[in-house]
Amino acid sequence: MRKKRETRTVNITNLQTRDGQNKESHVISGYAAVFNSRTSIGNYFDEIIAPGAFSRSLSDGDIRALINHDWSNVIGRTKSGTLRLEEDSRGLKFEVELPNTSVARDLVESMERGDIDQCSFGFWVDEGKETWDYSVEPALRTLVEVELYEISVVSLPAYEDTEVSLVRSKEIGKQVEKRLAIIKKIDKTLGVTK
């Protein structure tokens, strides 16, 4: 089964900007994902991220921080030490030491004004690294382990990414609807009432 690229957008919690080591550098930090926080995905299903879902990626991945999922706007990288990621009891915490570039300075200005306050992350899920609970409506997907490849500070989710996410959500939504219909038929046949 081929892995599908997915993105999720969340509000950055505990967002901070501060001066770095010198006057030209800034550091932004916050939570890119919060564990056990139920989120509706395209009104097809709900999703939560289990604690520890990012641990494998953090131990062996080279993850980048981007602006608006744009790979030409890399603002940090774990390999270089300018992006620091860690899981704590709350979620996926990040800290990015921004480069002294015009795009990074523009980002700081927009964040300080409150115009930008969301973060998104891109990931893949390997088969068997998610669980589904079809006994609730909407169905609940739990991400047990994800392969994180980027986090992005975003003004809005990029249209292309949103469209790709929506198409993926519709595919999953159709599968969820089929499974729920099967479960209802089985329950009806067995005389189970809920």
JSON list of C-alpha atoms in Angstrom, two decimals:
[
{"chain": "A", "resi": 1, "resn": "MET", "atom": "CA", "xyz": [0.00, 0.00, 0.00]},
{"chain": "A", "resi": 2, "resn": "ARG", "atom": "CA", "xyz": [1.37, 3.38, -1.00]},
{"chain": "A", "resi": 3, "resn": "LYS", "atom": "CA", "xyz": [1.75, 6.01, 1.72]},
{"chain": "A", "resi": 4, "resn": "LYS", "atom": "CA", "xyz": [-0.23, 9.20, 1.24]},
{"chain": "A", "resi": 5, "resn": "ARG", "atom": "CA", "xyz": [1.08, 12.61, 2.23]},
{"chain": "A", "resi": 6, "resn": "GLU", "atom": "CA", "xyz": [-1.10, 14.40, 4.77]},
{"chain": "A", "resi": 7, "resn": "THR", "atom": "CA", "xyz": [-0.97, 17.78, 6.43]},
{"chain": "A", "resi": 8, "resn": "ARG", "atom": "CA", "xyz": [-2.74, 19.19, 9.46]},
{"chain": "A", "resi": 9, "resn": "THR", "atom": "CA", "xyz": [-3.08, 22.82, 10.46]},
{"chain": "A", "resi": 10, "resn": "VAL", "atom": "CA", "xyz": [-3.31, 23.84, 14.09]},
{"chain": "A", "resi": 11, "resn": "ASN", "atom": "CA", "xyz": [-3.17, 27.06, 16.03]},
{"chain": "A", "resi": 12, "resn": "ILE", "atom": "CA", "xyz": [0.27, 27.59, 17.48]},
{"chain": "A", "resi": 13, "resn": "THR", "atom": "CA", "xyz": [-0.10, 27.38, 21.23]},
{"chain": "A", "resi": 14, "resn": "ASN", "atom": "CA", "xyz": [2.20, 29.22, 23.60]},
{"chain": "A", "resi": 15, "resn": "LEU", "atom": "CA", "xyz": [3.71, 31.06, 20.62]},
{"chain": "A", "resi": 16, "resn": "GLN", "atom": "CA", "xyz": [6.68, 33.20, 21.50]},
{"chain": "A", "resi": 17, "resn": "THR", "atom": "CA", "xyz": [9.05, 35.33, 19.49]},
{"chain": "A", "resi": 18, "resn": "ARG", "atom": "CA", "xyz": [12.22, 36.55, 21.11]},
{"chain": "A", "resi": 19, "resn": "ASP", "atom": "CA", "xyz": [15.57, 37.97, 20.17]},
{"chain": "A", "resi": 20, "resn": "GLY", "atom": "CA", "xyz": [18.21, 35.36, 19.53]},
{"chain": "A", "resi": 21, "resn": "GLN", "atom": "CA", "xyz": [21.91, 35.49, 20.29]},
{"chain": "A", "resi": 22, "resn": "ASN", "atom": "CA", "xyz": [22.36, 38.70, 18.34]},
{"chain": "A", "resi": 23, "resn": "LYS", "atom": "CA", "xyz": [20.02, 41.56, 17.44]},
{"chain": "A", "resi": 24, "resn": "GLU", "atom": "CA", "xyz": [19.31, 40.25, 13.94]},
{"chain": "A", "resi": 25, "resn": "SER", "atom": "CA", "xyz": [18.19, 36.77, 14.97]},
{"chain": "A", "resi": 26, "resn": "HIS", "atom": "CA", "xyz": [14.83, 35.71, 16.36]},
{"chain": "A", "resi": 27, "resn": "VAL", "atom": "CA", "xyz": [13.52, 32.47, 17.82]},
{"chain": "A", "resi": 28, "resn": "ILE", "atom": "CA", "xyz": [9.94, 31.28, 17.52]},
{"chain": "A", "resi": 29, "resn": "SER", "atom": "CA", "xyz": [8.53, 28.48, 19.60]},
{"chain": "A", "resi": 30, "resn": "GLY", "atom": "CA", "xyz": [5.28, 26.78, 20.37]},
{"chain": "A", "resi": 31, "resn": "TYR", "atom": "CA", "xyz": [3.42, 23.50, 19.89]},
{"chain": "A", "resi": 32, "resn": "ALA", "atom": "CA", "xyz": [2.96, 22.22, 16.36]},
{"chain": "A", "resi": 33, "resn": "ALA", "atom": "CA", "xyz": [0.65, 19.42, 17.57]},
{"chain": "A", "resi": 34, "resn": "VAL", "atom": "CA", "xyz": [-1.21, 18.68, 20.79]},
{"chain": "A", "resi": 35, "resn": "PHE", "atom": "CA", "xyz": [-1.74, 15.11, 21.94]},
{"chain": "A", "resi": 36, "resn": "ASN", "atom": "CA", "xyz": [-5.21, 13.68, 22.57]},
{"chain": "A", "resi": 37, "resn": "SER", "atom": "CA", "xyz": [-6.89, 16.78, 21.13]},
{"chain": "A", "resi": 38, "resn": "ARG", "atom": "CA", "xyz": [-9.84, 15.58, 19.06]},
{"chain": "A", "resi": 39, "resn": "THR", "atom": "CA", "xyz": [-10.06, 17.28, 15.66]},
{"chain": "A", "resi": 40, "resn": "SER", "atom": "CA", "xyz": [-12.67, 16.96, 12.92]},
{"chain": "A", "resi": 41, "resn": "ILE", "atom": "CA", "xyz": [-11.11, 16.06, 9.56]},
{"chain": "A", "resi": 42, "resn": "GLY", "atom": "CA", "xyz": [-13.31, 17.26, 6.72]},
{"chain": "A", "resi": 43, "resn": "ASN", "atom": "CA", "xyz": [-16.50, 16.35, 8.64]},
{"chain": "A", "resi": 44, "resn": "TYR", "atom": "CA", "xyz": [-15.79, 12.71, 7.70]},
{"chain": "A", "resi": 45, "resn": "PHE", "atom": "CA", "xyz": [-14.04, 11.51, 10.87]},
{"chain": "A", "resi": 46, "resn": "ASP", "atom": "CA", "xyz": [-12.35, 12.77, 14.01]},
{"chain": "A", "resi": 47, "resn": "GLU", "atom": "CA", "xyz": [-8.68, 12.33, 14.69]},
{"chain": "A", "resi": 48, "resn": "ILE", "atom": "CA", "xyz": [-6.36, 12.40, 17.68]},
{"chain": "A", "resi": 49, "resn": "ILE", "atom": "CA", "xyz": [-2.59, 12.12, 17.90]},
{"chain": "A", "resi": 50, "resn": "ALA", "atom": "CA", "xyz": [-1.37, 9.66, 20.50]},
{"chain": "A", "resi": 51, "resn": "PRO", "atom": "CA", "xyz": [1.49, 10.61, 22.81]},
{"chain": "A", "resi": 52, "resn": "GLY", "atom": "CA", "xyz": [4.75, 9.33, 21.35]},
{"chain": "A", "resi": 53, "resn": "ALA", "atom": "CA", "xyz": [3.50, 9.46, 17.73]},
{"chain": "A", "resi": 54, "resn": "PHE", "atom": "CA", "xyz": [6.48, 11.56, 16.64]},
{"chain": "A", "resi": 55, "resn": "SER", "atom": "CA", "xyz": [9.23, 9.85, 18.66]},
{"chain": "A", "resi": 56, "resn": "ARG", "atom": "CA", "xyz": [10.65, 7.71, 15.86]},
{"chain": "A", "resi": 57, "resn": "SER", "atom": "CA", "xyz": [10.79, 10.66, 13.45]},
{"chain": "A", "resi": 58, "resn": "LEU", "atom": "CA", "xyz": [12.50, 12.80, 16.05]},
{"chain": "A", "resi": 59, "resn": "SER", "atom": "CA", "xyz": [15.17, 10.19, 16.70]},
{"chain": "A", "resi": 60, "resn": "ASP", "atom": "CA", "xyz": [16.11, 9.42, 13.11]},
{"chain": "A", "resi": 61, "resn": "GLY", "atom": "CA", "xyz": [14.58, 12.06, 10.83]},
{"chain": "A", "resi": 62, "resn": "ASP", "atom": "CA", "xyz": [15.91, 15.22, 9.19]},
{"chain": "A", "resi": 63, "resn": "ILE", "atom": "CA", "xyz": [12.94, 17.55, 9.55]},
{"chain": "A", "resi": 64, "resn": "ARG", "atom": "CA", "xyz": [12.64, 21.06, 8.17]},
{"chain": "A", "resi": 65, "resn": "ALA", "atom": "CA", "xyz": [10.72, 24.13, 9.28]},
{"chain": "A", "resi": 66, "resn": "LEU", "atom": "CA", "xyz": [9.11, 25.98, 6.39]},
{"chain": "A", "resi": 67, "resn": "ILE", "atom": "CA", "xyz": [6.88, 28.94, 5.72]},
{"chain": "A", "resi": 68, "resn": "ASN", "atom": "CA", "xyz": [3.57, 27.97, 4.10]},
{"chain": "A", "resi": 69, "resn": "HIS", "atom": "CA", "xyz": [4.82, 24.48, 3.09]},
{"chain": "A", "resi": 70, "resn": "ASP", "atom": "CA", "xyz": [7.17, 26.20, 0.64]},
{"chain": "A", "resi": 71, "resn": "TRP", "atom": "CA", "xyz": [10.41, 24.23, 0.32]},
{"chain": "A", "resi": 72, "resn": "SER", "atom": "CA", "xyz": [12.17, 27.34, -1.00]},
{"chain": "A", "resi": 73, "resn": "ASN", "atom": "CA", "xyz": [11.49, 29.04, 2.37]},
{"chain": "A", "resi": 74, "resn": "VAL", "atom": "CA", "xyz": [13.37, 26.79, 4.79]},
{"chain": "A", "resi": 75, "resn": "ILE", "atom": "CA", "xyz": [13.70, 28.60, 8.11]},
{"chain": "A", "resi": 76, "resn": "GLY", "atom": "CA", "xyz": [15.17, 25.79, 10.19]},
{"chain": "A", "resi": 77, "resn": "ARG", "atom": "CA", "xyz": [16.37, 22.20, 10.07]},
{"chain": "A", "resi": 78, "resn": "THR", "atom": "CA", "xyz": [16.98, 19.57, 12.70]},
{"chain": "A", "resi": 79, "resn": "LYS", "atom": "CA", "xyz": [20.20, 18.43, 10.99]},
{"chain": "A", "resi": 80, "resn": "SER", "atom": "CA", "xyz": [21.72, 21.90, 11.37]},
{"chain": "A", "resi": 81, "resn": "GLY", "atom": "CA", "xyz": [20.37, 22.40, 14.89]},
{"chain": "A", "resi": 82, "resn": "THR", "atom": "CA", "xyz": [18.31, 25.47, 13.95]},
{"chain": "A", "resi": 83, "resn": "LEU", "atom": "CA", "xyz": [15.06, 23.54, 14.43]},
{"chain": "A", "resi": 84, "resn": "ARG", "atom": "CA", "xyz": [14.60, 21.81, 17.75]},
{"chain": "A", "resi": 85, "resn": "LEU", "atom": "CA", "xyz": [11.69, 19.44, 18.22]},
{"chain": "A", "resi": 86, "resn": "GLU", "atom": "CA", "xyz": [10.68, 17.45, 21.26]},
{"chain": "A", "resi": 87, "resn": "GLU", "atom": "CA", "xyz": [7.70, 15.60, 22.56]},
{"chain": "A", "resi": 88, "resn": "ASP", "atom": "CA", "xyz": [6.55, 16.41, 26.05]},
{"chain": "A", "resi": 89, "resn": "SER", "atom": "CA", "xyz": [3.40, 15.44, 27.91]},
{"chain": "A", "resi": 90, "resn": "ARG", "atom": "CA", "xyz": [1.42, 18.08, 26.00]},
{"chain": "A", "resi": 91, "resn": "GLY", "atom": "CA", "xyz": [2.52, 17.54, 22.40]},
{"chain": "A", "resi": 92, "resn": "LEU", "atom": "CA", "xyz": [5.12, 18.29, 19.75]},
{"chain": "A", "resi": 93, "resn": "LYS", "atom": "CA", "xyz": [7.06, 21.32, 20.94]},
{"chain": "A", "resi": 94, "resn": "PHE", "atom": "CA", "xyz": [9.19, 23.25, 18.49]},
{"chain": "A", "resi": 95, "resn": "GLU", "atom": "CA", "xyz": [11.76, 26.02, 18.57]},
{"chain": "A", "resi": 96, "resn": "VAL", "atom": "CA", "xyz": [13.20, 27.58, 15.43]},
{"chain": "A", "resi": 97, "resn": "GLU", "atom": "CA", "xyz": [16.16, 29.93, 15.37]},
{"chain": "A", "resi": 98, "resn": "LEU", "atom": "CA", "xyz": [15.26, 32.03, 12.35]},
{"chain": "A", "resi": 99, "resn": "PRO", "atom": "CA", "xyz": [17.82, 33.01, 9.73]},
{"chain": "A", "resi": 100, "resn": "ASN", "atom": "CA", "xyz": [18.58, 36.66, 9.10]},
{"chain": "A", "resi": 101, "resn": "THR", "atom": "CA", "xyz": [16.68, 36.72, 5.81]},
{"chain": "A", "resi": 102, "resn": "SER", "atom": "CA", "xyz": [14.00, 39.05, 4.51]},
{"chain": "A", "resi": 103, "resn": "VAL", "atom": "CA", "xyz": [11.36, 36.28, 4.54]},
{"chain": "A", "resi": 104, "resn": "ALA", "atom": "CA", "xyz": [12.15, 35.43, 8.19]},
{"chain": "A", "resi": 105, "resn": "ARG", "atom": "CA", "xyz": [12.05, 39.10, 9.23]},
{"chain": "A", "resi": 106, "resn": "ASP", "atom": "CA", "xyz": [8.70, 39.45, 7.44]},
{"chain": "A", "resi": 107, "resn": "LEU", "atom": "CA", "xyz": [7.44, 36.38, 9.30]},
{"chain": "A", "resi": 108, "resn": "VAL", "atom": "CA", "xyz": [8.48, 37.82, 12.68]},
{"chain": "A", "resi": 109, "resn": "GLU", "atom": "CA", "xyz": [6.72, 41.11, 11.90]},
{"chain": "A", "resi": 110, "resn": "SER", "atom": "CA", "xyz": [3.51, 39.30, 10.88]},
{"chain": "A", "resi": 111, "resn": "MET", "atom": "CA", "xyz": [3.60, 37.08, 13.97]},
{"chain": "A", "resi": 112, "resn": "GLU", "atom": "CA", "xyz": [4.22, 39.99, 16.34]},
{"chain": "A", "resi": 113, "resn": "ARG", "atom": "CA", "xyz": [1.21, 41.80, 14.83]},
{"chain": "A", "resi": 114, "resn": "GLY", "atom": "CA", "xyz": [-0.90, 38.67, 15.33]},
{"chain": "A", "resi": 115, "resn": "ASP", "atom": "CA", "xyz": [-1.51, 38.19, 11.60]},
{"chain": "A", "resi": 116, "resn": "ILE", "atom": "CA", "xyz": [0.07, 34.73, 11.56]},
{"chain": "A", "resi": 117, "resn": "ASP", "atom": "CA", "xyz": [-0.64, 32.30, 14.39]},
{"chain": "A", "resi": 118, "resn": "GLN", "atom": "CA", "xyz": [-1.04, 28.88, 12.86]},
{"chain": "A", "resi": 119, "resn": "CYS", "atom": "CA", "xyz": [1.25, 26.00, 12.29]},
{"chain": "A", "resi": 120, "resn": "SER", "atom": "CA", "xyz": [0.92, 22.97, 10.06]},
{"chain": "A", "resi": 121, "resn": "PHE", "atom": "CA", "xyz": [2.85, 19.73, 9.86]},
{"chain": "A", "resi": 122, "resn": "GLY", "atom": "CA", "xyz": [3.36, 17.29, 7.04]},
{"chain": "A", "resi": 123, "resn": "PHE", "atom": "CA", "xyz": [3.50, 13.55, 7.64]},
{"chain": "A", "resi": 124, "resn": "TRP", "atom": "CA", "xyz": [3.00, 10.06, 6.30]},
{"chain": "A", "resi": 125, "resn": "VAL", "atom": "CA", "xyz": [1.36, 7.18, 8.14]},
{"chain": "A", "resi": 126, "resn": "ASP", "atom": "CA", "xyz": [2.63, 3.66, 7.53]},
{"chain": "A", "resi": 127, "resn": "GLU", "atom": "CA", "xyz": [0.11, 0.84, 7.38]},
{"chain": "A", "resi": 128, "resn": "GLY", "atom": "CA", "xyz": [-0.66, -0.42, 10.86]},
{"chain": "A", "resi": 129, "resn": "LYS", "atom": "CA", "xyz": [0.41, 2.81, 12.57]},
{"chain": "A", "resi": 130, "resn": "GLU", "atom": "CA", "xyz": [-3.13, 4.10, 13.04]},
{"chain": "A", "resi": 131, "resn": "THR", "atom": "CA", "xyz": [-6.23, 2.71, 14.69]},
{"chain": "A", "resi": 132, "resn": "TRP", "atom": "CA", "xyz": [-9.90, 3.27, 13.89]},
{"chain": "A", "resi": 133, "resn": "ASP", "atom": "CA", "xyz": [-12.89, 3.21, 16.22]},
{"chain": "A", "resi": 134, "resn": "TYR", "atom": "CA", "xyz": [-16.04, 2.74, 14.14]},
{"chain": "A", "resi": 135, "resn": "SER", "atom": "CA", "xyz": [-18.27, 2.30, 17.19]},
{"chain": "A", "resi": 136, "resn": "VAL", "atom": "CA", "xyz": [-18.58, 6.09, 17.54]},
{"chain": "A", "resi": 137, "resn": "GLU", "atom": "CA", "xyz": [-19.90, 8.67, 15.11]},
{"chain": "A", "resi": 138, "resn": "PRO", "atom": "CA", "xyz": [-18.02, 10.23, 13.57]},
{"chain": "A", "resi": 139, "resn": "ALA", "atom": "CA", "xyz": [-15.46, 7.43, 13.44]},
{"chain": "A", "resi": 140, "resn": "LEU", "atom": "CA", "xyz": [-12.28, 8.14, 15.39]},
{"chain": "A", "resi": 141, "resn": "ARG", "atom": "CA", "xyz": [-8.82, 7.75, 13.88]},
{"chain": "A", "resi": 142, "resn": "THR", "atom": "CA", "xyz": [-5.88, 7.63, 16.27]},
{"chain": "A", "resi": 143, "resn": "LEU", "atom": "CA", "xyz": [-2.44, 8.34, 14.84]},
{"chain": "A", "resi": 144, "resn": "VAL", "atom": "CA", "xyz": [-0.15, 6.03, 16.80]},
{"chain": "A", "resi": 145, "resn": "GLU", "atom": "CA", "xyz": [3.06, 6.70, 14.85]},
{"chain": "A", "resi": 146, "resn": "VAL", "atom": "CA", "xyz": [3.68, 9.17, 12.05]},
{"chain": "A", "resi": 147, "resn": "GLU", "atom": "CA", "xyz": [6.64, 9.91, 9.83]},
{"chain": "A", "resi": 148, "resn": "LEU", "atom": "CA", "xyz": [7.06, 13.66, 10.27]},
{"chain": "A", "resi": 149, "resn": "TYR", "atom": "CA", "xyz": [8.92, 15.40, 7.46]},
{"chain": "A", "resi": 150, "resn": "GLU", "atom": "CA", "xyz": [8.16, 19.11, 7.99]},
{"chain": "A", "resi": 151, "resn": "ILE", "atom": "CA", "xyz": [6.47, 21.71, 10.13]},
{"chain": "A", "resi": 152, "resn": "SER", "atom": "CA", "xyz": [5.33, 25.00, 8.64]},
{"chain": "A", "resi": 153, "resn": "VAL", "atom": "CA", "xyz": [4.34, 28.34, 10.02]},
{"chain": "A", "resi": 154, "resn": "VAL", "atom": "CA", "xyz": [1.35, 29.27, 7.87]},
{"chain": "A", "resi": 155, "resn": "SER", "atom": "CA", "xyz": [-0.91, 32.23, 7.24]},
{"chain": "A", "resi": 156, "resn": "LEU", "atom": "CA", "xyz": [-3.55, 29.88, 5.83]},
{"chain": "A", "resi": 157, "resn": "PRO", "atom": "CA", "xyz": [-3.16, 26.34, 4.59]},
{"chain": "A", "resi": 158, "resn": "ALA", "atom": "CA", "xyz": [-1.90, 26.50, 1.02]},
{"chain": "A", "resi": 159, "resn": "TYR", "atom": "CA", "xyz": [-4.78, 25.94, -1.41]},
{"chain": "A", "resi": 160, "resn": "GLU", "atom": "CA", "xyz": [-3.06, 22.95, -3.02]},
{"chain": "A", "resi": 161, "resn": "ASP", "atom": "CA", "xyz": [-2.37, 21.31, 0.32]},
{"chain": "A", "resi": 162, "resn": "THR", "atom": "CA", "xyz": [-5.92, 21.99, 1.46]},
{"chain": "A", "resi": 163, "resn": "GLU", "atom": "CA", "xyz": [-7.28, 20.45, -1.69]},
{"chain": "A", "resi": 164, "resn": "VAL", "atom": "CA", "xyz": [-5.01, 17.41, -1.36]},
{"chain": "A", "resi": 165, "resn": "SER", "atom": "CA", "xyz": [-6.03, 17.01, 2.28]},
{"chain": "A", "resi": 166, "resn": "LEU", "atom": "CA", "xyz": [-9.70, 17.31, 1.33]},
{"chain": "A", "resi": 167, "resn": "VAL", "atom": "CA", "xyz": [-9.37, 14.66, -1.39]},
{"chain": "A", "resi": 168, "resn": "ARG", "atom": "CA", "xyz": [-7.63, 12.35, 1.09]},
{"chain": "A", "resi": 169, "resn": "SER", "atom": "CA", "xyz": [-10.30, 13.06, 3.68]},
{"chain": "A", "resi": 170, "resn": "LYS", "atom": "CA", "xyz": [-13.04, 12.20, 1.18]},
{"chain": "A", "resi": 171, "resn": "GLU", "atom": "CA", "xyz": [-11.32, 8.89, 0.35]},
{"chain": "A", "resi": 172, "resn": "ILE", "atom": "CA", "xyz": [-11.06, 8.01, 4.02]},
{"chain": "A", "resi": 173, "resn": "GLY", "atom": "CA", "xyz": [-14.60, 9.30, 4.61]},
{"chain": "A", "resi": 174, "resn": "LYS", "atom": "CA", "xyz": [-16.00, 6.89, 2.00]},
{"chain": "A", "resi": 175, "resn": "GLN", "atom": "CA", "xyz": [-14.15, 3.99, 3.65]},
{"chain": "A", "resi": 176, "resn": "VAL", "atom": "CA", "xyz": [-15.49, 5.04, 7.06]},
{"chain": "A", "resi": 177, "resn": "GLU", "atom": "CA", "xyz": [-19.06, 5.28, 5.74]},
{"chain": "A", "resi": 178, "resn": "LYS", "atom": "CA", "xyz": [-18.82, 1.77, 4.20]},
{"chain": "A", "resi": 179, "resn": "ARG", "atom": "CA", "xyz": [-17.47, 0.26, 7.42]},
{"chain": "A", "resi": 180, "resn": "LEU", "atom": "CA", "xyz": [-20.13, 1.98, 9.54]},
{"chain": "A", "resi": 181, "resn": "ALA", "atom": "CA", "xyz": [-22.86, 0.67, 7.20]},
{"chain": "A", "resi": 182, "resn": "ILE", "atom": "CA", "xyz": [-21.46, -2.87, 7.53]},
{"chain": "A", "resi": 183, "resn": "ILE", "atom": "CA", "xyz": [-21.32, -2.59, 11.32]},
{"chain": "A", "resi": 184, "resn": "LYS", "atom": "CA", "xyz": [-24.93, -1.33, 11.41]},
{"chain": "A", "resi": 185, "resn": "LYS", "atom": "CA", "xyz": [-26.07, -4.29, 9.25]},
{"chain": "A", "resi": 186, "resn": "ILE", "atom": "CA", "xyz": [-24.26, -6.74, 11.52]},
{"chain": "A", "resi": 187, "resn": "ASP", "atom": "CA", "xyz": [-25.73, -5.10, 14.63]},
{"chain": "A", "resi": 188, "resn": "LYS", "atom": "CA", "xyz": [-29.24, -5.19, 13.09]},
{"chain": "A", "resi": 189, "resn": "THR", "atom": "CA", "xyz": [-28.83, -8.86, 12.16]},
{"chain": "A", "resi": 190, "resn": "LEU", "atom": "CA", "xyz": [-27.67, -9.68, 15.68]},
{"chain": "A", "resi": 191, "resn": "GLY", "atom": "CA", "xyz": [-30.39, -7.57, 17.26]},
{"chain": "A", "resi": 192, "resn": "VAL", "atom": "CA", "xyz": [-27.89, -5.23, 18.92]},
{"chain": "A", "resi": 193, "resn": "THR", "atom": "CA", "xyz": [-29.27, -1.82, 19.81]},
{"chain": "A", "resi": 194, "resn": "LYS", "atom": "CA", "xyz": [-27.21, 1.16, 20.79]}
]
